[in-house]
Coordinates of C-alpha atoms in Angstrom, one line a residue:
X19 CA -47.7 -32.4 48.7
X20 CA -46.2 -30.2 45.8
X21 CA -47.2 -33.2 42.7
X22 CA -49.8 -32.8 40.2
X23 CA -50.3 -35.5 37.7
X24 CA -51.0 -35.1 34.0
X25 CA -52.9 -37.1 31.9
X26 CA -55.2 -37.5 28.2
X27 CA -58.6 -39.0 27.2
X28 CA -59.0 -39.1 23.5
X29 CA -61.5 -41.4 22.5
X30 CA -63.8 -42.2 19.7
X31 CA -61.1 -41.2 17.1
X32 CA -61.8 -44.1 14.3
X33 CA -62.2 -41.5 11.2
X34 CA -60.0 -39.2 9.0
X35 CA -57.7 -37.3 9.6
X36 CA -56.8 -39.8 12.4
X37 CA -55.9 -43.2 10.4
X38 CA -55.5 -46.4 11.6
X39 CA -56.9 -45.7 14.8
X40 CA -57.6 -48.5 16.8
X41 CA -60.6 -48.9 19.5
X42 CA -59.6 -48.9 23.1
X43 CA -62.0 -50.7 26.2
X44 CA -63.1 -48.0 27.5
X45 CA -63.9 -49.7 30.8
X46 CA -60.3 -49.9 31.7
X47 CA -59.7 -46.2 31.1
X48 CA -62.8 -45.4 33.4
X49 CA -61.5 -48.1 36.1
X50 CA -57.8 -46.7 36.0
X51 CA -59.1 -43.1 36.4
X52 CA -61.3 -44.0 39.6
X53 CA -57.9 -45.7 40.4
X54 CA -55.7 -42.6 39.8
X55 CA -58.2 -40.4 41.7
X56 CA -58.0 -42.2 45.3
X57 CA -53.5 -40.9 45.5
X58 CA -55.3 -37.9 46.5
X59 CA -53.5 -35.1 44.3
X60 CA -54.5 -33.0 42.0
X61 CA -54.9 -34.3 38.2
X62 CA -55.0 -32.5 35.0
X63 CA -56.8 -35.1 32.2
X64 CA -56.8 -33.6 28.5
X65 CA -59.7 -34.3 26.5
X66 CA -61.6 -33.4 23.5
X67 CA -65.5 -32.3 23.3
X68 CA -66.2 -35.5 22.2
X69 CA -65.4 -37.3 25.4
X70 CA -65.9 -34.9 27.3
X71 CA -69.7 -35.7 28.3
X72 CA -68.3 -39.1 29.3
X73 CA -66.0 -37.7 31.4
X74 CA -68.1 -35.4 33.2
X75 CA -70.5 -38.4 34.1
X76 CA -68.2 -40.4 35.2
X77 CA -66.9 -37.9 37.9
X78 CA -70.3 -37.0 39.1
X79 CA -71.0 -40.7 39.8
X80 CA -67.4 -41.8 41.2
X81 CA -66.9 -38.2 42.7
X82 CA -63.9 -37.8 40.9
X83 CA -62.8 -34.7 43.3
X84 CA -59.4 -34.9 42.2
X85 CA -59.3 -34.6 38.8
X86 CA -60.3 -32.1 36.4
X87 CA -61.3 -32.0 32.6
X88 CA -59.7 -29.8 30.3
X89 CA -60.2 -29.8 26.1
X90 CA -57.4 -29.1 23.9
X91 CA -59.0 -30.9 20.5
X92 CA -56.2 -33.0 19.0
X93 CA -56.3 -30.2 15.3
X94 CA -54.7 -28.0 18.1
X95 CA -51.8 -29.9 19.2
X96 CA -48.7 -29.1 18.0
X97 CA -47.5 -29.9 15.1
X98 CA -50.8 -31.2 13.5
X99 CA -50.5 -30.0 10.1
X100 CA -46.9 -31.8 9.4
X101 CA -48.3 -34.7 11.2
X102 CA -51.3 -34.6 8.5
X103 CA -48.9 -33.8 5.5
X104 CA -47.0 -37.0 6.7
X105 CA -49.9 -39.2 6.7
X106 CA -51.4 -38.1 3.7
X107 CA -47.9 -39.1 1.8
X108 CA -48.0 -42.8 3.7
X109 CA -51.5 -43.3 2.5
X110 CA -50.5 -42.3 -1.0
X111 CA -48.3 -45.7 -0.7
X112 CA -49.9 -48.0 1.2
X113 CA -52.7 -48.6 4.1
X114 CA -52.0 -46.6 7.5
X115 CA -53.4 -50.0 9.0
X116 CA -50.1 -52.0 8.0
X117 CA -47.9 -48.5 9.7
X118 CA -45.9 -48.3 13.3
X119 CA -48.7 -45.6 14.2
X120 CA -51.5 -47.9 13.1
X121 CA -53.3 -47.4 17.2
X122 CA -52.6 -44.1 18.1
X123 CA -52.4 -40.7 16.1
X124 CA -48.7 -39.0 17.1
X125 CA -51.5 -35.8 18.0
X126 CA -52.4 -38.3 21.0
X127 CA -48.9 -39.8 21.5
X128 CA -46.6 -37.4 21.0
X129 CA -49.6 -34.7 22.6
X130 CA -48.7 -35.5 26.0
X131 CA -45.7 -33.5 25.9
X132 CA -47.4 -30.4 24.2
X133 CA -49.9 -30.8 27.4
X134 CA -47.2 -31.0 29.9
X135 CA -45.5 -27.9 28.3
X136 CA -49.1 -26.2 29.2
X137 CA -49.3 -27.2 32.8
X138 CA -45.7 -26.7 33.5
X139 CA -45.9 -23.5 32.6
X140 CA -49.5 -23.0 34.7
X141 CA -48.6 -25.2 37.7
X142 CA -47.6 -23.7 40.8
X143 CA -46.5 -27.2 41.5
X144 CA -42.7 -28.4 42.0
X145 CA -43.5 -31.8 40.7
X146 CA -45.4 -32.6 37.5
X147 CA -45.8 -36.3 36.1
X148 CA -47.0 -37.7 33.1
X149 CA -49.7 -40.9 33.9
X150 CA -51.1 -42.8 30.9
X151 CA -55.1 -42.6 32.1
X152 CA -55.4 -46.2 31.5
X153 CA -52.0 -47.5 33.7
X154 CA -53.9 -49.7 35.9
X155 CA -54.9 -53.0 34.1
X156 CA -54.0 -56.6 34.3
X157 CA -51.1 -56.7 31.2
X158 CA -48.8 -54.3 33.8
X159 CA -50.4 -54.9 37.5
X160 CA -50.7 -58.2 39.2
X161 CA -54.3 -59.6 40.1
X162 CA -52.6 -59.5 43.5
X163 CA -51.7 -56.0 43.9
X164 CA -55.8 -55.5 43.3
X165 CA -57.0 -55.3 47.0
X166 CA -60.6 -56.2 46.1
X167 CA -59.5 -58.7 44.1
X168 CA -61.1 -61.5 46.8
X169 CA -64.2 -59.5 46.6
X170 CA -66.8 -61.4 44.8
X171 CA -68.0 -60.3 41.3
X172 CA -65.3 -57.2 41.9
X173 CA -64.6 -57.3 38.5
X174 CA -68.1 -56.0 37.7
X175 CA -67.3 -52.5 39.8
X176 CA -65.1 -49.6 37.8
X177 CA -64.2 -48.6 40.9
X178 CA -62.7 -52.2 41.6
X179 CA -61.9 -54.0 38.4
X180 CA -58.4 -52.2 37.3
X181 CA -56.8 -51.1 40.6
X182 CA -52.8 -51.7 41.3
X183 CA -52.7 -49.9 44.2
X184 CA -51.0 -52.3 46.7
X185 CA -48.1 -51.2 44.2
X186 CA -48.8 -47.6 43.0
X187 CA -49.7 -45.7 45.1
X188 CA -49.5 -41.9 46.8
X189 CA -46.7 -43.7 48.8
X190 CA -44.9 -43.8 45.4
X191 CA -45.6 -39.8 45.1
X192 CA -44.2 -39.1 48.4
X193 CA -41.0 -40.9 47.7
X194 CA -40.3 -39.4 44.8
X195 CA -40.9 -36.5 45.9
X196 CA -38.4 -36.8 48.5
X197 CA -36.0 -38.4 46.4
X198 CA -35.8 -36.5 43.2
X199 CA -34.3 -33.4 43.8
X200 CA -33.7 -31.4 41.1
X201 CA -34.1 -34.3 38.9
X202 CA -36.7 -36.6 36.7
X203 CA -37.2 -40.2 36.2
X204 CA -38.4 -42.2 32.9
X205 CA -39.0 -46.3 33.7
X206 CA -36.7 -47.7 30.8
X207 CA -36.8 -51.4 29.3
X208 CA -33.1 -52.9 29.1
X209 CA -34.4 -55.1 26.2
X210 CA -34.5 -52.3 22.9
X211 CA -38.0 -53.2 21.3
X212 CA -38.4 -52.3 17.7
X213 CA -40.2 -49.1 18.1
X214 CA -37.2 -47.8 20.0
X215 CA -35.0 -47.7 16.8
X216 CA -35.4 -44.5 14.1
X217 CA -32.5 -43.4 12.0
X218 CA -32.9 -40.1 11.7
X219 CA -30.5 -36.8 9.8
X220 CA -27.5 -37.0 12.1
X221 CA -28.3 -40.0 14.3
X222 CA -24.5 -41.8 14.9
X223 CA -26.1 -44.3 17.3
X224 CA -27.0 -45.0 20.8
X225 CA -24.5 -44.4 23.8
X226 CA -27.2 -46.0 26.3
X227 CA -28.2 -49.5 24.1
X228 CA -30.1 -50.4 27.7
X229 CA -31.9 -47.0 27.8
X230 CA -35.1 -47.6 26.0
X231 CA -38.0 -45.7 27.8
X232 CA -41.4 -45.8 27.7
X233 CA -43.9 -43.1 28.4
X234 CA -46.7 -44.4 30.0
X235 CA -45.5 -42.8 33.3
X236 CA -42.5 -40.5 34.4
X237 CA -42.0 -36.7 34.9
X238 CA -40.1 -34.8 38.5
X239 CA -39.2 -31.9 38.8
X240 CA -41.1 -29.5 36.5
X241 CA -37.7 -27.1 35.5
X242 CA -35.8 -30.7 34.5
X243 CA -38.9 -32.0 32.6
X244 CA -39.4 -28.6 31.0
X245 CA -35.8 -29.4 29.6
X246 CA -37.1 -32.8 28.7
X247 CA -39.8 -31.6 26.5
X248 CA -37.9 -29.5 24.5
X249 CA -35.5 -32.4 23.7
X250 CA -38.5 -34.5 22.9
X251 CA -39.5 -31.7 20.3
X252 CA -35.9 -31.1 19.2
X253 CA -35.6 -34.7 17.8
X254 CA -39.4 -34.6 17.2
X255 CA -38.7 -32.2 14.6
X256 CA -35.7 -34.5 13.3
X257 CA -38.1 -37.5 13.0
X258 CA -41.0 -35.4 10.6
X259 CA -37.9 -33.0 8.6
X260 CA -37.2 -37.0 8.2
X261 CA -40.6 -37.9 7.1
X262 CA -40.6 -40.4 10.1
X263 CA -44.0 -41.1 11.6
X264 CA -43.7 -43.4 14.7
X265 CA -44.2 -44.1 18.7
X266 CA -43.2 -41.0 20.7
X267 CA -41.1 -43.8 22.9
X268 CA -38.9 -44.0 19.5
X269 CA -38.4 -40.0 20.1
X270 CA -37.8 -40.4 23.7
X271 CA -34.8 -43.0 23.1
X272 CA -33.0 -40.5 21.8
X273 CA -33.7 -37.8 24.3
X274 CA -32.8 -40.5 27.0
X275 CA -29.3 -41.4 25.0
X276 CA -28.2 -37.5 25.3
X277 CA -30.1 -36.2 28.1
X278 CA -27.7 -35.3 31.6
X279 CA -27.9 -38.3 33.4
X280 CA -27.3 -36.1 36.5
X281 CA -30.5 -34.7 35.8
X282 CA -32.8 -38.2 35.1
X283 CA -32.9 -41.4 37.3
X284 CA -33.7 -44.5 35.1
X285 CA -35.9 -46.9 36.2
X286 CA -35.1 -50.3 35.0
X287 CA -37.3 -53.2 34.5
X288 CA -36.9 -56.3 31.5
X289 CA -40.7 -57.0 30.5
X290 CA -44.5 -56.5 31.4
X291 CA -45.2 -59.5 32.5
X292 CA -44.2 -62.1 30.0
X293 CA -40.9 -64.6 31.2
X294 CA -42.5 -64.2 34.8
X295 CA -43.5 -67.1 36.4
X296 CA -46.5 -66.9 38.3
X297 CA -47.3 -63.0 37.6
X298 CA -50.7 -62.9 39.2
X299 CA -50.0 -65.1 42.1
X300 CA -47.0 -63.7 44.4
X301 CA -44.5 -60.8 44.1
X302 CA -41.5 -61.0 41.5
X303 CA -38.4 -62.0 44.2
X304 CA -35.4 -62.1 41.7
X305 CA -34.5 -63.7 38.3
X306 CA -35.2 -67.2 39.4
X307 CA -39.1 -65.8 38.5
X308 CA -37.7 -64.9 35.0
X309 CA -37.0 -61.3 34.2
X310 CA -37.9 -58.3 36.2
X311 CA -41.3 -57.1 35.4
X312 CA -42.2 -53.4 35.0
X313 CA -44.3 -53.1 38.4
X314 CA -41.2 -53.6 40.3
X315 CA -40.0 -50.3 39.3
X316 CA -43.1 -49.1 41.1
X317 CA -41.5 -50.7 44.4
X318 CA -38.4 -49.4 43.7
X319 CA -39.4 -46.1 43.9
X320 CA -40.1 -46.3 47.8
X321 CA -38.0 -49.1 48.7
X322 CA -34.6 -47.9 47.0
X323 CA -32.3 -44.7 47.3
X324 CA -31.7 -42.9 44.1

């Protein structure tokens, strides 16, 4: 295949300069990344020294062939330095706890497209995708897309406990890379969530009100998304000349509401996995089980022409 995959590791990131950062289980990011590693394709996971021990043990046990470690420390991505002049202004005002990026630093959110700009550039690959290392876990995926989930005590094996993979799969890969052209896809929520809306110098409103991405998984072809990042960092650049702090899915709804819709194929789902009835039990097989969950975009992928 002609795919490589993209993702980050930042852990252990509860101190200054990083406010408000909240603790993630790292089990499910270990589980997820055993996941990832059986499409068989080659992934690029950012890190920082800090985690980077962690990592490294957890490959040598799981024999993590596919994927591959590399540091950029989160004072080197770009854009740092306004980031940090922005947050020490909030904290003059009030507690980065009660703040949109109280979770995640925008050097670990809105990082992922300064990576990607680095292996698009470096990739002999045609195809490039952003994954979210910890995708795989029970508030997207079904218990019933788990196949060891009638495995007893599965749960207690990270190579078991977090695995979606009767849904996403390298069948999903394949597909899209037969599909896509010269195009790339984002997965986009028709219900606009809070941290979708920013008003920022210019903004005159959204054409697309049902376009409201998220960026836990999407990418194509690498010349498209190379387009893509640089209209992430265009209205990046709005947001902070705005003194706007905030989810780099906020940044994204505006890249989606201009970018050529001959060049992106959106993904549509209406929730994660709330208004579903019976989630974990049985497959999503229209409305009459409440609105369409995320995973089936997964589905859609191989089952749909685009």
């Amino acid at each position: 295949m002609n795919t490589k995959l993209i993702t980050g590791y930042w852990m252990d990131i509860d101190c200054p300069p990083y406010y408000g950062v909240l603790s993630s289980k790292k089990e499910r990011y270990f589980s997820s990344l055993i996941t990832h590693n059986t499409y068989n394709l080659p992934i690029i996971c950012y890190t920082h020294e800090k985690s980077l021990g962690e990592l490294t043990l957890l490959k040598e046990k799981y024999e993590l062939s596919n994927i591959e470690f590399k540091v950029r420390e989160l004072h080197d991505i770009k854009y740092h330095l306004k980031y940090q002049s922005l947050r020490d202004e909030i904290s003059k005002e009030g507690s980065l706890w009660d703040h949109e990026i109280a979770g995640r630093p925008p050097e670990v959110l809105w990082g992922k497209f300064d990576v990607l700009q680095t292996e698009i550039e470096k990739s002999d690959e045609n195809f490039i995708y952003w994954i979210d290392a910890g995708l795989h876990y029970l508030g997207l995926f079904p218990l019933w897309s788990n196949p060891f989930k009638d495995e007893n005590n599965y749960e207690n094996y990270l190579e078991k406990k977090f695995n979606g993979t009767k849904i996403l799969n390298r069948n999903v890969f394949e597909s899209l890379e037969k599909k896509l052209g010269k195009r790339i896809f984002t997965l986009v929520n028709k219900h606009q969530e809070s941290a979708h809306f920013t008003n920022i110098d210019g903004f005159t409103g959204f054409e697309r009100p049902h376009s409201n991405p998220i960026a836990g998984f999407f990418g194509g072809d690498k010349s498209v998304l190379r387009e893509y990042c640089e209209s992430f960092w265009h209205f990046g650049l709005k947001h902070l000349d705005s003194n706007i702090l905030c989810h780099e899915q906020s940044v994204m709804k505006h890249v989606n509401n201009v970018f050529e819709l001959e060049k992106m194929v959106e993904f549509e789902y209406e929730t994660h996995q709330y208004h579903v009835e019976n989630f974990h039990e049985k497959p999503w097989s229209g409305n009459e089980d409440g609105r369409k969950p995320l995973y089936t975009c997964f589905l859609d992928m191989i089952e749909k022409n685009f």
